[in-house]
Every structure is written in structure tokens, then in C-alpha cells.
Amino acid sequence: MIYRLSGDRNPLHSDPSFAAMGGFDRPILHGLCTYGFTGRALLHTLCGSDAGRFQHIEGRFTSPVLPGEALTVSIWESGDGSALFTTSAGDRAVIDQGLVRYS
């Protein structure tokens, strides 16, 4: 519910009956939250928690996340100040084709 502070009042993230109309058992986690946790993991792992070194992030959302699911961020460094990544919930990719650039 804290992501409502970003201005997005989409009931898909808070109203069980609305989520059911979308085919979900319960409200799904806000994509901004999934993206934020992914970015935080990349920032700490690749940039030593120095936000000034974090330059770019992109990825493709592939599957919704349910509140309470654990996220795993897998990172493959290319050695040129960039890395590829995926974010998964269990065996299901939730963000793929991820690219991050850092210094």
C-alpha cells in the first residue's frame, strides 16, 4: 500500500475483488516495488552501495509478483561497466532482459 504514495492508486495492488477480476487470487505486488528491490540489490552488489556509481537500469517485466514472495536477482558482469540480470520469484522469472550500467 505504500506505493500509493507514488500516485498510482491502481486497485490491482490493494483490492482482492478487483485483483480477482484480473484473474489473480489476491492483489499483486506493485511493479515499482519489484523494480526497486531489484535496483537496490544491483546497487549494493555492483556499486558498493554508492548511488553515484549507478548509471542505468532497464528490464522487461515477465510475470507478476505476489506480496511475500522472495525475489532472487541473478547478475552476470560483462567487465565493461555493465551487467545483465534477471529477477526471479522461485523458478519464475519476473524481470528478464535486464541491463545495468555502472562505474
PDB file of N, CA and C in Angstrom:
ATOM      1  N   MET A   1       0.811  -1.189   0.000  1.00  0.00           N
ATOM      2  CA  MET A   1       0.000   0.000   0.000  1.00  0.00           C
ATOM      3  C   MET A   1       0.864   1.267   0.000  1.00  0.00           C
ATOM      4  N   ILE A   2       2.110   1.157   0.439  1.00  0.00           N
ATOM      5  CA  ILE A   2       2.955   2.349   0.481  1.00  0.00           C
ATOM      6  C   ILE A   2       3.197   2.910  -0.916  1.00  0.00           C
ATOM      7  N   TYR A   3       3.086   2.063  -1.951  1.00  0.00           N
ATOM      8  CA  TYR A   3       3.333   2.540  -3.305  1.00  0.00           C
ATOM      9  C   TYR A   3       2.206   3.432  -3.820  1.00  0.00           C
ATOM     10  N   ARG A   4       1.112   3.524  -3.086  1.00  0.00           N
ATOM     11  CA  ARG A   4       0.077   4.505  -3.422  1.00  0.00           C
ATOM     12  C   ARG A   4       0.631   5.916  -3.279  1.00  0.00           C
ATOM     13  N   LEU A   5       1.658   6.078  -2.455  1.00  0.00           N
ATOM     14  CA  LEU A   5       2.268   7.402  -2.285  1.00  0.00           C
ATOM     15  C   LEU A   5       2.949   7.876  -3.561  1.00  0.00           C
ATOM     16  N   SER A   6       3.237   6.952  -4.494  1.00  0.00           N
ATOM     17  CA  SER A   6       3.838   7.336  -5.772  1.00  0.00           C
ATOM     18  C   SER A   6       2.800   7.929  -6.711  1.00  0.00           C
ATOM     19  N   GLY A   7       1.529   7.912  -6.311  1.00  0.00           N
ATOM     20  CA  GLY A   7       0.462   8.467  -7.129  1.00  0.00           C
ATOM     21  C   GLY A   7      -0.340   7.422  -7.874  1.00  0.00           C
ATOM     22  N   ASP A   8       0.091   6.174  -7.835  1.00  0.00           N
ATOM     23  CA  ASP A   8      -0.624   5.102  -8.536  1.00  0.00           C
ATOM     24  C   ASP A   8      -1.642   4.498  -7.584  1.00  0.00           C
ATOM     25  N   ARG A   9      -2.899   4.729  -7.846  1.00  0.00           N
ATOM     26  CA  ARG A   9      -3.963   4.211  -6.985  1.00  0.00           C
ATOM     27  C   ARG A   9      -4.639   2.993  -7.604  1.00  0.00           C
ATOM     28  N   ASN A  10      -3.928   2.249  -8.433  1.00  0.00           N
ATOM     29  CA  ASN A  10      -4.482   1.071  -9.100  1.00  0.00           C
ATOM     30  C   ASN A  10      -4.937   0.056  -8.047  1.00  0.00           C
ATOM     31  N   PRO A  11      -6.224  -0.282  -8.018  1.00  0.00           N
ATOM     32  CA  PRO A  11      -6.727  -1.217  -7.004  1.00  0.00           C
ATOM     33  C   PRO A  11      -6.228  -2.652  -7.195  1.00  0.00           C
ATOM     34  N   LEU A  12      -5.554  -2.931  -8.301  1.00  0.00           N
ATOM     35  CA  LEU A  12      -4.985  -4.266  -8.513  1.00  0.00           C
ATOM     36  C   LEU A  12      -3.986  -4.618  -7.413  1.00  0.00           C
ATOM     37  N   HIS A  13      -3.429  -3.586  -6.768  1.00  0.00           N
ATOM     38  CA  HIS A  13      -2.407  -3.793  -5.742  1.00  0.00           C
ATOM     39  C   HIS A  13      -2.958  -3.767  -4.325  1.00  0.00           C
ATOM     40  N   SER A  14      -4.275  -3.541  -4.176  1.00  0.00           N
ATOM     41  CA  SER A  14      -4.807  -3.423  -2.823  1.00  0.00           C
ATOM     42  C   SER A  14      -6.191  -4.043  -2.616  1.00  0.00           C
ATOM     43  N   ASP A  15      -6.951  -4.243  -3.671  1.00  0.00           N
ATOM     44  CA  ASP A  15      -8.332  -4.698  -3.548  1.00  0.00           C
ATOM     45  C   ASP A  15      -8.473  -6.134  -4.056  1.00  0.00           C
ATOM     46  N   PRO A  16      -8.717  -7.103  -3.150  1.00  0.00           N
ATOM     47  CA  PRO A  16      -8.824  -8.507  -3.565  1.00  0.00           C
ATOM     48  C   PRO A  16      -9.902  -8.750  -4.631  1.00  0.00           C
ATOM     49  N   SER A  17     -11.035  -8.077  -4.547  1.00  0.00           N
ATOM     50  CA  SER A  17     -12.092  -8.314  -5.541  1.00  0.00           C
ATOM     51  C   SER A  17     -11.685  -7.770  -6.913  1.00  0.00           C
ATOM     52  N   PHE A  18     -10.987  -6.654  -6.943  1.00  0.00           N
ATOM     53  CA  PHE A  18     -10.511  -6.112  -8.212  1.00  0.00           C
ATOM     54  C   PHE A  18      -9.432  -7.025  -8.793  1.00  0.00           C
ATOM     55  N   ALA A  19      -8.526  -7.515  -7.951  1.00  0.00           N
ATOM     56  CA  ALA A  19      -7.486  -8.437  -8.409  1.00  0.00           C
ATOM     57  C   ALA A  19      -8.110  -9.703  -8.989  1.00  0.00           C
ATOM     58  N   ALA A  20      -9.185 -10.174  -8.379  1.00  0.00           N
ATOM     59  CA  ALA A  20      -9.874 -11.371  -8.883  1.00  0.00           C
ATOM     60  C   ALA A  20     -10.429 -11.134 -10.281  1.00  0.00           C
ATOM     61  N   MET A  21     -10.909  -9.929 -10.548  1.00  0.00           N
ATOM     62  CA  MET A  21     -11.410  -9.617 -11.895  1.00  0.00           C
ATOM     63  C   MET A  21     -10.287  -9.690 -12.930  1.00  0.00           C
ATOM     64  N   GLY A  22      -9.054  -9.475 -12.490  1.00  0.00           N
ATOM     65  CA  GLY A  22      -7.891  -9.571 -13.370  1.00  0.00           C
ATOM     66  C   GLY A  22      -7.327 -10.979 -13.447  1.00  0.00           C
ATOM     67  N   GLY A  23      -7.959 -11.930 -12.754  1.00  0.00           N
ATOM     68  CA  GLY A  23      -7.509 -13.316 -12.801  1.00  0.00           C
ATOM     69  C   GLY A  23      -6.491 -13.687 -11.740  1.00  0.00           C
ATOM     70  N   PHE A  24      -6.327 -12.837 -10.733  1.00  0.00           N
ATOM     71  CA  PHE A  24      -5.361 -13.116  -9.670  1.00  0.00           C
ATOM     72  C   PHE A  24      -6.077 -13.563  -8.407  1.00  0.00           C
ATOM     73  N   ASP A  25      -5.435 -14.453  -7.644  1.00  0.00           N
ATOM     74  CA  ASP A  25      -6.006 -14.935  -6.384  1.00  0.00           C
ATOM     75  C   ASP A  25      -6.088 -13.840  -5.332  1.00  0.00           C
ATOM     76  N   ARG A  26      -5.165 -12.892  -5.420  1.00  0.00           N
ATOM     77  CA  ARG A  26      -5.092 -11.792  -4.461  1.00  0.00           C
ATOM     78  C   ARG A  26      -4.352 -10.640  -5.123  1.00  0.00           C
ATOM     79  N   PRO A  27      -4.306  -9.479  -4.480  1.00  0.00           N
ATOM     80  CA  PRO A  27      -3.582  -8.353  -5.075  1.00  0.00           C
ATOM     81  C   PRO A  27      -2.116  -8.711  -5.351  1.00  0.00           C
ATOM     82  N   ILE A  28      -1.595  -8.144  -6.424  1.00  0.00           N
ATOM     83  CA  ILE A  28      -0.205  -8.393  -6.797  1.00  0.00           C
ATOM     84  C   ILE A  28       0.677  -7.245  -6.315  1.00  0.00           C
ATOM     85  N   LEU A  29       1.957  -7.540  -6.186  1.00  0.00           N
ATOM     86  CA  LEU A  29       2.919  -6.523  -5.769  1.00  0.00           C
ATOM     87  C   LEU A  29       3.071  -5.485  -6.870  1.00  0.00           C
ATOM     88  N   HIS A  30       3.205  -4.256  -6.501  1.00  0.00           N
ATOM     89  CA  HIS A  30       3.381  -3.170  -7.454  1.00  0.00           C
ATOM     90  C   HIS A  30       4.689  -3.383  -8.215  1.00  0.00           C
ATOM     91  N   GLY A  31       4.673  -3.203  -9.525  1.00  0.00           N
ATOM     92  CA  GLY A  31       5.888  -3.353 -10.332  1.00  0.00           C
ATOM     93  C   GLY A  31       6.999  -2.429  -9.877  1.00  0.00           C
ATOM     94  N   LEU A  32       6.632  -1.240  -9.400  1.00  0.00           N
ATOM     95  CA  LEU A  32       7.626  -0.300  -8.891  1.00  0.00           C
ATOM     96  C   LEU A  32       8.368  -0.892  -7.693  1.00  0.00           C
ATOM     97  N   CYS A  33       7.681  -1.668  -6.887  1.00  0.00           N
ATOM     98  CA  CYS A  33       8.315  -2.323  -5.739  1.00  0.00           C
ATOM     99  C   CYS A  33       9.287  -3.402  -6.215  1.00  0.00           C
ATOM    100  N   THR A  34       8.848  -4.226  -7.159  1.00  0.00           N
ATOM    101  CA  THR A  34       9.713  -5.272  -7.720  1.00  0.00           C
ATOM    102  C   THR A  34      10.965  -4.646  -8.329  1.00  0.00           C
ATOM    103  N   TYR A  35      10.773  -3.587  -9.105  1.00  0.00           N
ATOM    104  CA  TYR A  35      11.874  -2.892  -9.757  1.00  0.00           C
ATOM    105  C   TYR A  35      12.797  -2.253  -8.717  1.00  0.00           C
ATOM    106  N   GLY A  36      12.218  -1.701  -7.655  1.00  0.00           N
ATOM    107  CA  GLY A  36      13.005  -1.078  -6.602  1.00  0.00           C
ATOM    108  C   GLY A  36      13.877  -2.065  -5.846  1.00  0.00           C
ATOM    109  N   PHE A  37      13.320  -3.220  -5.498  1.00  0.00           N
ATOM    110  CA  PHE A  37      14.119  -4.236  -4.810  1.00  0.00           C
ATOM    111  C   PHE A  37      15.230  -4.754  -5.719  1.00  0.00           C
ATOM    112  N   THR A  38      14.932  -4.881  -7.007  1.00  0.00           N
ATOM    113  CA  THR A  38      15.956  -5.308  -7.960  1.00  0.00           C
ATOM    114  C   THR A  38      17.067  -4.269  -8.043  1.00  0.00           C
ATOM    115  N   GLY A  39      16.696  -3.010  -8.197  1.00  0.00           N
ATOM    116  CA  GLY A  39      17.691  -1.939  -8.280  1.00  0.00           C
ATOM    117  C   GLY A  39      18.550  -1.845  -7.040  1.00  0.00           C
ATOM    118  N   ARG A  40      17.929  -2.043  -5.891  1.00  0.00           N
ATOM    119  CA  ARG A  40      18.675  -1.996  -4.624  1.00  0.00           C
ATOM    120  C   ARG A  40      19.719  -3.123  -4.557  1.00  0.00           C
ATOM    121  N   ALA A  41      19.336  -4.324  -4.990  1.00  0.00           N
ATOM    122  CA  ALA A  41      20.285  -5.442  -5.000  1.00  0.00           C
ATOM    123  C   ALA A  41      21.443  -5.155  -5.957  1.00  0.00           C
ATOM    124  N   LEU A  42      21.139  -4.595  -7.120  1.00  0.00           N
ATOM    125  CA  LEU A  42      22.189  -4.257  -8.083  1.00  0.00           C
ATOM    126  C   LEU A  42      23.096  -3.164  -7.537  1.00  0.00           C
ATOM    127  N   LEU A  43      22.511  -2.145  -6.925  1.00  0.00           N
ATOM    128  CA  LEU A  43      23.279  -1.043  -6.344  1.00  0.00           C
ATOM    129  C   LEU A  43      24.268  -1.561  -5.299  1.00  0.00           C
ATOM    130  N   HIS A  44      23.803  -2.395  -4.385  1.00  0.00           N
ATOM    131  CA  HIS A  44      24.676  -2.887  -3.318  1.00  0.00           C
ATOM    132  C   HIS A  44      25.732  -3.852  -3.847  1.00  0.00           C
ATOM    133  N   THR A  45      25.358  -4.694  -4.796  1.00  0.00           N
ATOM    134  CA  THR A  45      26.286  -5.711  -5.303  1.00  0.00           C
ATOM    135  C   THR A  45      27.332  -5.139  -6.249  1.00  0.00           C
ATOM    136  N   LEU A  46      26.905  -4.286  -7.167  1.00  0.00           N
ATOM    137  CA  LEU A  46      27.811  -3.818  -8.214  1.00  0.00           C
ATOM    138  C   LEU A  46      28.455  -2.470  -7.920  1.00  0.00           C
ATOM    139  N   CYS A  47      27.815  -1.661  -7.089  1.00  0.00           N
ATOM    140  CA  CYS A  47      28.291  -0.292  -6.877  1.00  0.00           C
ATOM    141  C   CYS A  47      28.741  -0.042  -5.446  1.00  0.00           C
ATOM    142  N   GLY A  48      28.844  -1.086  -4.645  1.00  0.00           N
ATOM    143  CA  GLY A  48      29.254  -0.901  -3.263  1.00  0.00           C
ATOM    144  C   GLY A  48      28.352   0.062  -2.502  1.00  0.00           C
ATOM    145  N   SER A  49      27.071   0.082  -2.856  1.00  0.00           N
ATOM    146  CA  SER A  49      26.049   0.938  -2.237  1.00  0.00           C
ATOM    147  C   SER A  49      26.231   2.426  -2.533  1.00  0.00           C
ATOM    148  N   ASP A  50      27.072   2.766  -3.502  1.00  0.00           N
ATOM    149  CA  ASP A  50      27.327   4.160  -3.874  1.00  0.00           C
ATOM    150  C   ASP A  50      26.402   4.534  -5.035  1.00  0.00           C
ATOM    151  N   ALA A  51      25.331   5.268  -4.732  1.00  0.00           N
ATOM    152  CA  ALA A  51      24.344   5.626  -5.754  1.00  0.00           C
ATOM    153  C   ALA A  51      24.945   6.465  -6.882  1.00  0.00           C
ATOM    154  N   GLY A  52      26.020   7.173  -6.622  1.00  0.00           N
ATOM    155  CA  GLY A  52      26.679   7.957  -7.658  1.00  0.00           C
ATOM    156  C   GLY A  52      27.273   7.116  -8.766  1.00  0.00           C
ATOM    157  N   ARG A  53      27.510   5.841  -8.494  1.00  0.00           N
ATOM    158  CA  ARG A  53      28.082   4.932  -9.494  1.00  0.00           C
ATOM    159  C   ARG A  53      27.002   4.258 -10.345  1.00  0.00           C
ATOM    160  N   PHE A  54      25.779   4.311  -9.910  1.00  0.00           N
ATOM    161  CA  PHE A  54      24.654   3.646 -10.586  1.00  0.00           C
ATOM    162  C   PHE A  54      24.164   4.554 -11.710  1.00  0.00           C
ATOM    163  N   GLN A  55      24.284   4.091 -12.971  1.00  0.00           N
ATOM    164  CA  GLN A  55      24.007   4.973 -14.096  1.00  0.00           C
ATOM    165  C   GLN A  55      22.722   4.641 -14.852  1.00  0.00           C
ATOM    166  N   HIS A  56      22.371   3.379 -14.978  1.00  0.00           N
ATOM    167  CA  HIS A  56      21.264   3.000 -15.867  1.00  0.00           C
ATOM    168  C   HIS A  56      20.734   1.623 -15.475  1.00  0.00           C
ATOM    169  N   ILE A  57      19.423   1.455 -15.589  1.00  0.00           N
ATOM    170  CA  ILE A  57      18.811   0.143 -15.383  1.00  0.00           C
ATOM    171  C   ILE A  57      17.651   0.002 -16.368  1.00  0.00           C
ATOM    172  N   GLU A  58      17.513  -1.179 -16.921  1.00  0.00           N
ATOM    173  CA  GLU A  58      16.370  -1.491 -17.778  1.00  0.00           C
ATOM    174  C   GLU A  58      16.070  -2.977 -17.678  1.00  0.00           C
ATOM    175  N   GLY A  59      14.856  -3.338 -17.972  1.00  0.00           N
ATOM    176  CA  GLY A  59      14.456  -4.738 -17.939  1.00  0.00           C
ATOM    177  C   GLY A  59      13.026  -4.880 -18.419  1.00  0.00           C
ATOM    178  N   ARG A  60      12.599  -6.106 -18.605  1.00  0.00           N
ATOM    179  CA  ARG A  60      11.256  -6.409 -19.096  1.00  0.00           C
ATOM    180  C   ARG A  60      10.510  -7.202 -18.040  1.00  0.00           C
ATOM    181  N   PHE A  61       9.365  -6.688 -17.605  1.00  0.00           N
ATOM    182  CA  PHE A  61       8.527  -7.419 -16.656  1.00  0.00           C
ATOM    183  C   PHE A  61       7.896  -8.611 -17.375  1.00  0.00           C
ATOM    184  N   THR A  62       8.002  -9.795 -16.763  1.00  0.00           N
ATOM    185  CA  THR A  62       7.512 -11.001 -17.420  1.00  0.00           C
ATOM    186  C   THR A  62       6.435 -11.737 -16.639  1.00  0.00           C
ATOM    187  N   SER A  63       6.318 -11.461 -15.348  1.00  0.00           N
ATOM    188  CA  SER A  63       5.354 -12.179 -14.521  1.00  0.00           C
ATOM    189  C   SER A  63       5.075 -11.357 -13.267  1.00  0.00           C
ATOM    190  N   PRO A  64       3.834 -11.371 -12.787  1.00  0.00           N
ATOM    191  CA  PRO A  64       3.537 -10.622 -11.558  1.00  0.00           C
ATOM    192  C   PRO A  64       4.150 -11.298 -10.335  1.00  0.00           C
ATOM    193  N   VAL A  65       4.337 -10.501  -9.300  1.00  0.00           N
ATOM    194  CA  VAL A  65       4.857 -10.980  -8.024  1.00  0.00           C
ATOM    195  C   VAL A  65       3.752 -10.823  -6.989  1.00  0.00           C
ATOM    196  N   LEU A  66       3.568 -11.828  -6.169  1.00  0.00           N
ATOM    197  CA  LEU A  66       2.601 -11.752  -5.082  1.00  0.00           C
ATOM    198  C   LEU A  66       3.312 -11.272  -3.821  1.00  0.00           C
ATOM    199  N   PRO A  67       2.679 -10.414  -3.035  1.00  0.00           N
ATOM    200  CA  PRO A  67       3.303  -9.977  -1.792  1.00  0.00           C
ATOM    201  C   PRO A  67       3.745 -11.177  -0.948  1.00  0.00           C
ATOM    202  N   GLY A  68       4.954 -11.107  -0.442  1.00  0.00           N
ATOM    203  CA  GLY A  68       5.500 -12.190   0.377  1.00  0.00           C
ATOM    204  C   GLY A  68       6.424 -13.131  -0.379  1.00  0.00           C
ATOM    205  N   GLU A  69       6.385 -13.108  -1.710  1.00  0.00           N
ATOM    206  CA  GLU A  69       7.293 -13.969  -2.474  1.00  0.00           C
ATOM    207  C   GLU A  69       8.715 -13.411  -2.375  1.00  0.00           C
ATOM    208  N   ALA A  70       9.686 -14.307  -2.218  1.00  0.00           N
ATOM    209  CA  ALA A  70      11.088 -13.910  -2.170  1.00  0.00           C
ATOM    210  C   ALA A  70      11.598 -13.683  -3.583  1.00  0.00           C
ATOM    211  N   LEU A  71      12.368 -12.618  -3.757  1.00  0.00           N
ATOM    212  CA  LEU A  71      12.961 -12.299  -5.052  1.00  0.00           C
ATOM    213  C   LEU A  71      14.441 -12.659  -5.048  1.00  0.00           C
ATOM    214  N   THR A  72      14.910 -13.211  -6.154  1.00  0.00           N
ATOM    215  CA  THR A  72      16.324 -13.517  -6.345  1.00  0.00           C
ATOM    216  C   THR A  72      16.800 -12.768  -7.574  1.00  0.00           C
ATOM    217  N   VAL A  73      17.859 -11.977  -7.419  1.00  0.00           N
ATOM    218  CA  VAL A  73      18.434 -11.252  -8.542  1.00  0.00           C
ATOM    219  C   VAL A  73      19.724 -11.961  -8.937  1.00  0.00           C
ATOM    220  N   SER A  74      19.774 -12.439 -10.179  1.00  0.00           N
ATOM    221  CA  SER A  74      20.966 -13.097 -10.724  1.00  0.00           C
ATOM    222  C   SER A  74      21.671 -12.102 -11.636  1.00  0.00           C
ATOM    223  N   ILE A  75      22.998 -11.980 -11.460  1.00  0.00           N
ATOM    224  CA  ILE A  75      23.764 -10.950 -12.155  1.00  0.00           C
ATOM    225  C   ILE A  75      24.941 -11.586 -12.880  1.00  0.00           C
ATOM    226  N   TRP A  76      25.146 -11.153 -14.115  1.00  0.00           N
ATOM    227  CA  TRP A  76      26.289 -11.589 -14.911  1.00  0.00           C
ATOM    228  C   TRP A  76      27.044 -10.345 -15.357  1.00  0.00           C
ATOM    229  N   GLU A  77      28.221 -10.108 -14.757  1.00  0.00           N
ATOM    230  CA  GLU A  77      29.018  -8.932 -15.093  1.00  0.00           C
ATOM    231  C   GLU A  77      29.709  -9.139 -16.441  1.00  0.00           C
ATOM    232  N   SER A  78      29.745  -8.080 -17.257  1.00  0.00           N
ATOM    233  CA  SER A  78      30.401  -8.159 -18.563  1.00  0.00           C
ATOM    234  C   SER A  78      31.823  -7.611 -18.522  1.00  0.00           C
ATOM    235  N   GLY A  79      32.166  -6.921 -17.432  1.00  0.00           N
ATOM    236  CA  GLY A  79      33.525  -6.418 -17.284  1.00  0.00           C
ATOM    237  C   GLY A  79      33.754  -5.049 -17.883  1.00  0.00           C
ATOM    238  N   ASP A  80      32.760  -4.456 -18.503  1.00  0.00           N
ATOM    239  CA  ASP A  80      32.921  -3.139 -19.126  1.00  0.00           C
ATOM    240  C   ASP A  80      32.026  -2.082 -18.475  1.00  0.00           C
ATOM    241  N   GLY A  81      31.721  -2.258 -17.196  1.00  0.00           N
ATOM    242  CA  GLY A  81      30.836  -1.326 -16.507  1.00  0.00           C
ATOM    243  C   GLY A  81      29.370  -1.587 -16.764  1.00  0.00           C
ATOM    244  N   SER A  82      29.088  -2.791 -17.209  1.00  0.00           N
ATOM    245  CA  SER A  82      27.686  -3.174 -17.386  1.00  0.00           C
ATOM    246  C   SER A  82      27.517  -4.624 -16.965  1.00  0.00           C
ATOM    247  N   ALA A  83      26.285  -4.979 -16.704  1.00  0.00           N
ATOM    248  CA  ALA A  83      25.963  -6.348 -16.322  1.00  0.00           C
ATOM    249  C   ALA A  83      24.554  -6.672 -16.806  1.00  0.00           C
ATOM    250  N   LEU A  84      24.317  -7.932 -17.028  1.00  0.00           N
ATOM    251  CA  LEU A  84      22.988  -8.435 -17.348  1.00  0.00           C
ATOM    252  C   LEU A  84      22.396  -9.006 -16.068  1.00  0.00           C
ATOM    253  N   PHE A  85      21.062  -8.985 -15.956  1.00  0.00           N
ATOM    254  CA  PHE A  85      20.442  -9.547 -14.759  1.00  0.00           C
ATOM    255  C   PHE A  85      19.050 -10.066 -15.069  1.00  0.00           C
ATOM    256  N   THR A  86      18.596 -10.961 -14.215  1.00  0.00           N
ATOM    257  CA  THR A  86      17.205 -11.402 -14.172  1.00  0.00           C
ATOM    258  C   THR A  86      16.775 -11.371 -12.711  1.00  0.00           C
ATOM    259  N   THR A  87      15.491 -11.177 -12.505  1.00  0.00           N
ATOM    260  CA  THR A  87      14.918 -11.261 -11.169  1.00  0.00           C
ATOM    261  C   THR A  87      13.878 -12.365 -11.205  1.00  0.00           C
ATOM    262  N   SER A  88      13.925 -13.258 -10.220  1.00  0.00           N
ATOM    263  CA  SER A  88      13.024 -14.407 -10.180  1.00  0.00           C
ATOM    264  C   SER A  88      12.308 -14.490  -8.848  1.00  0.00           C
ATOM    265  N   ALA A  89      11.123 -15.084  -8.896  1.00  0.00           N
ATOM    266  CA  ALA A  89      10.381 -15.472  -7.696  1.00  0.00           C
ATOM    267  C   ALA A  89      10.248 -16.981  -7.800  1.00  0.00           C
ATOM    268  N   GLY A  90      11.043 -17.690  -7.020  1.00  0.00           N
ATOM    269  CA  GLY A  90      11.104 -19.142  -7.171  1.00  0.00           C
ATOM    270  C   GLY A  90      11.727 -19.475  -8.509  1.00  0.00           C
ATOM    271  N   ASP A  91      11.079 -20.354  -9.277  1.00  0.00           N
ATOM    272  CA  ASP A  91      11.623 -20.739 -10.583  1.00  0.00           C
ATOM    273  C   ASP A  91      11.025 -19.905 -11.722  1.00  0.00           C
ATOM    274  N   ARG A  92      10.322 -18.833 -11.382  1.00  0.00           N
ATOM    275  CA  ARG A  92       9.623 -17.995 -12.355  1.00  0.00           C
ATOM    276  C   ARG A  92      10.335 -16.650 -12.511  1.00  0.00           C
ATOM    277  N   ALA A  93      10.778 -16.335 -13.738  1.00  0.00           N
ATOM    278  CA  ALA A  93      11.382 -15.028 -13.998  1.00  0.00           C
ATOM    279  C   ALA A  93      10.295 -13.962 -13.910  1.00  0.00           C
ATOM    280  N   VAL A  94      10.576 -12.882 -13.191  1.00  0.00           N
ATOM    281  CA  VAL A  94       9.621 -11.774 -13.092  1.00  0.00           C
ATOM    282  C   VAL A  94      10.149 -10.524 -13.796  1.00  0.00           C
ATOM    283  N   ILE A  95      11.461 -10.412 -13.925  1.00  0.00           N
ATOM    284  CA  ILE A  95      12.095  -9.403 -14.773  1.00  0.00           C
ATOM    285  C   ILE A  95      13.203 -10.124 -15.537  1.00  0.00           C
ATOM    286  N   ASP A  96      13.197  -9.974 -16.865  1.00  0.00           N
ATOM    287  CA  ASP A  96      14.295 -10.550 -17.641  1.00  0.00           C
ATOM    288  C   ASP A  96      14.811  -9.500 -18.620  1.00  0.00           C
ATOM    289  N   GLN A  97      15.808  -9.885 -19.393  1.00  0.00           N
ATOM    290  CA  GLN A  97      16.475  -8.981 -20.325  1.00  0.00           C
ATOM    291  C   GLN A  97      16.968  -7.719 -19.624  1.00  0.00           C
ATOM    292  N   GLY A  98      17.413  -7.905 -18.373  1.00  0.00           N
ATOM    293  CA  GLY A  98      17.877  -6.772 -17.575  1.00  0.00           C
ATOM    294  C   GLY A  98      19.281  -6.342 -17.961  1.00  0.00           C
ATOM    295  N   LEU A  99      19.477  -5.041 -17.960  1.00  0.00           N
ATOM    296  CA  LEU A  99      20.785  -4.439 -18.224  1.00  0.00           C
ATOM    297  C   LEU A  99      21.000  -3.329 -17.209  1.00  0.00           C
ATOM    298  N   VAL A 100      22.163  -3.312 -16.610  1.00  0.00           N
ATOM    299  CA  VAL A 100      22.531  -2.230 -15.693  1.00  0.00           C
ATOM    300  C   VAL A 100      23.905  -1.716 -16.098  1.00  0.00           C
ATOM    301  N   ARG A 101      24.072  -0.396 -16.039  1.00  0.00           N
ATOM    302  CA  ARG A 101      25.362   0.236 -16.306  1.00  0.00           C
ATOM    303  C   ARG A 101      25.785   0.968 -15.044  1.00  0.00           C
ATOM    304  N   TYR A 102      27.076   0.881 -14.756  1.00  0.00           N
ATOM    305  CA  TYR A 102      27.608   1.460 -13.520  1.00  0.00           C
ATOM    306  C   TYR A 102      29.075   1.807 -13.738  1.00  0.00           C
ATOM    307  N   SER A 103      29.604   2.584 -12.823  1.00  0.00           N
ATOM    308  CA  SER A 103      31.043   2.922 -12.923  1.00  0.00           C
ATOM    309  C   SER A 103      31.757   2.445 -11.689  1.00  0.00           C
TER     310      SER A 103
END
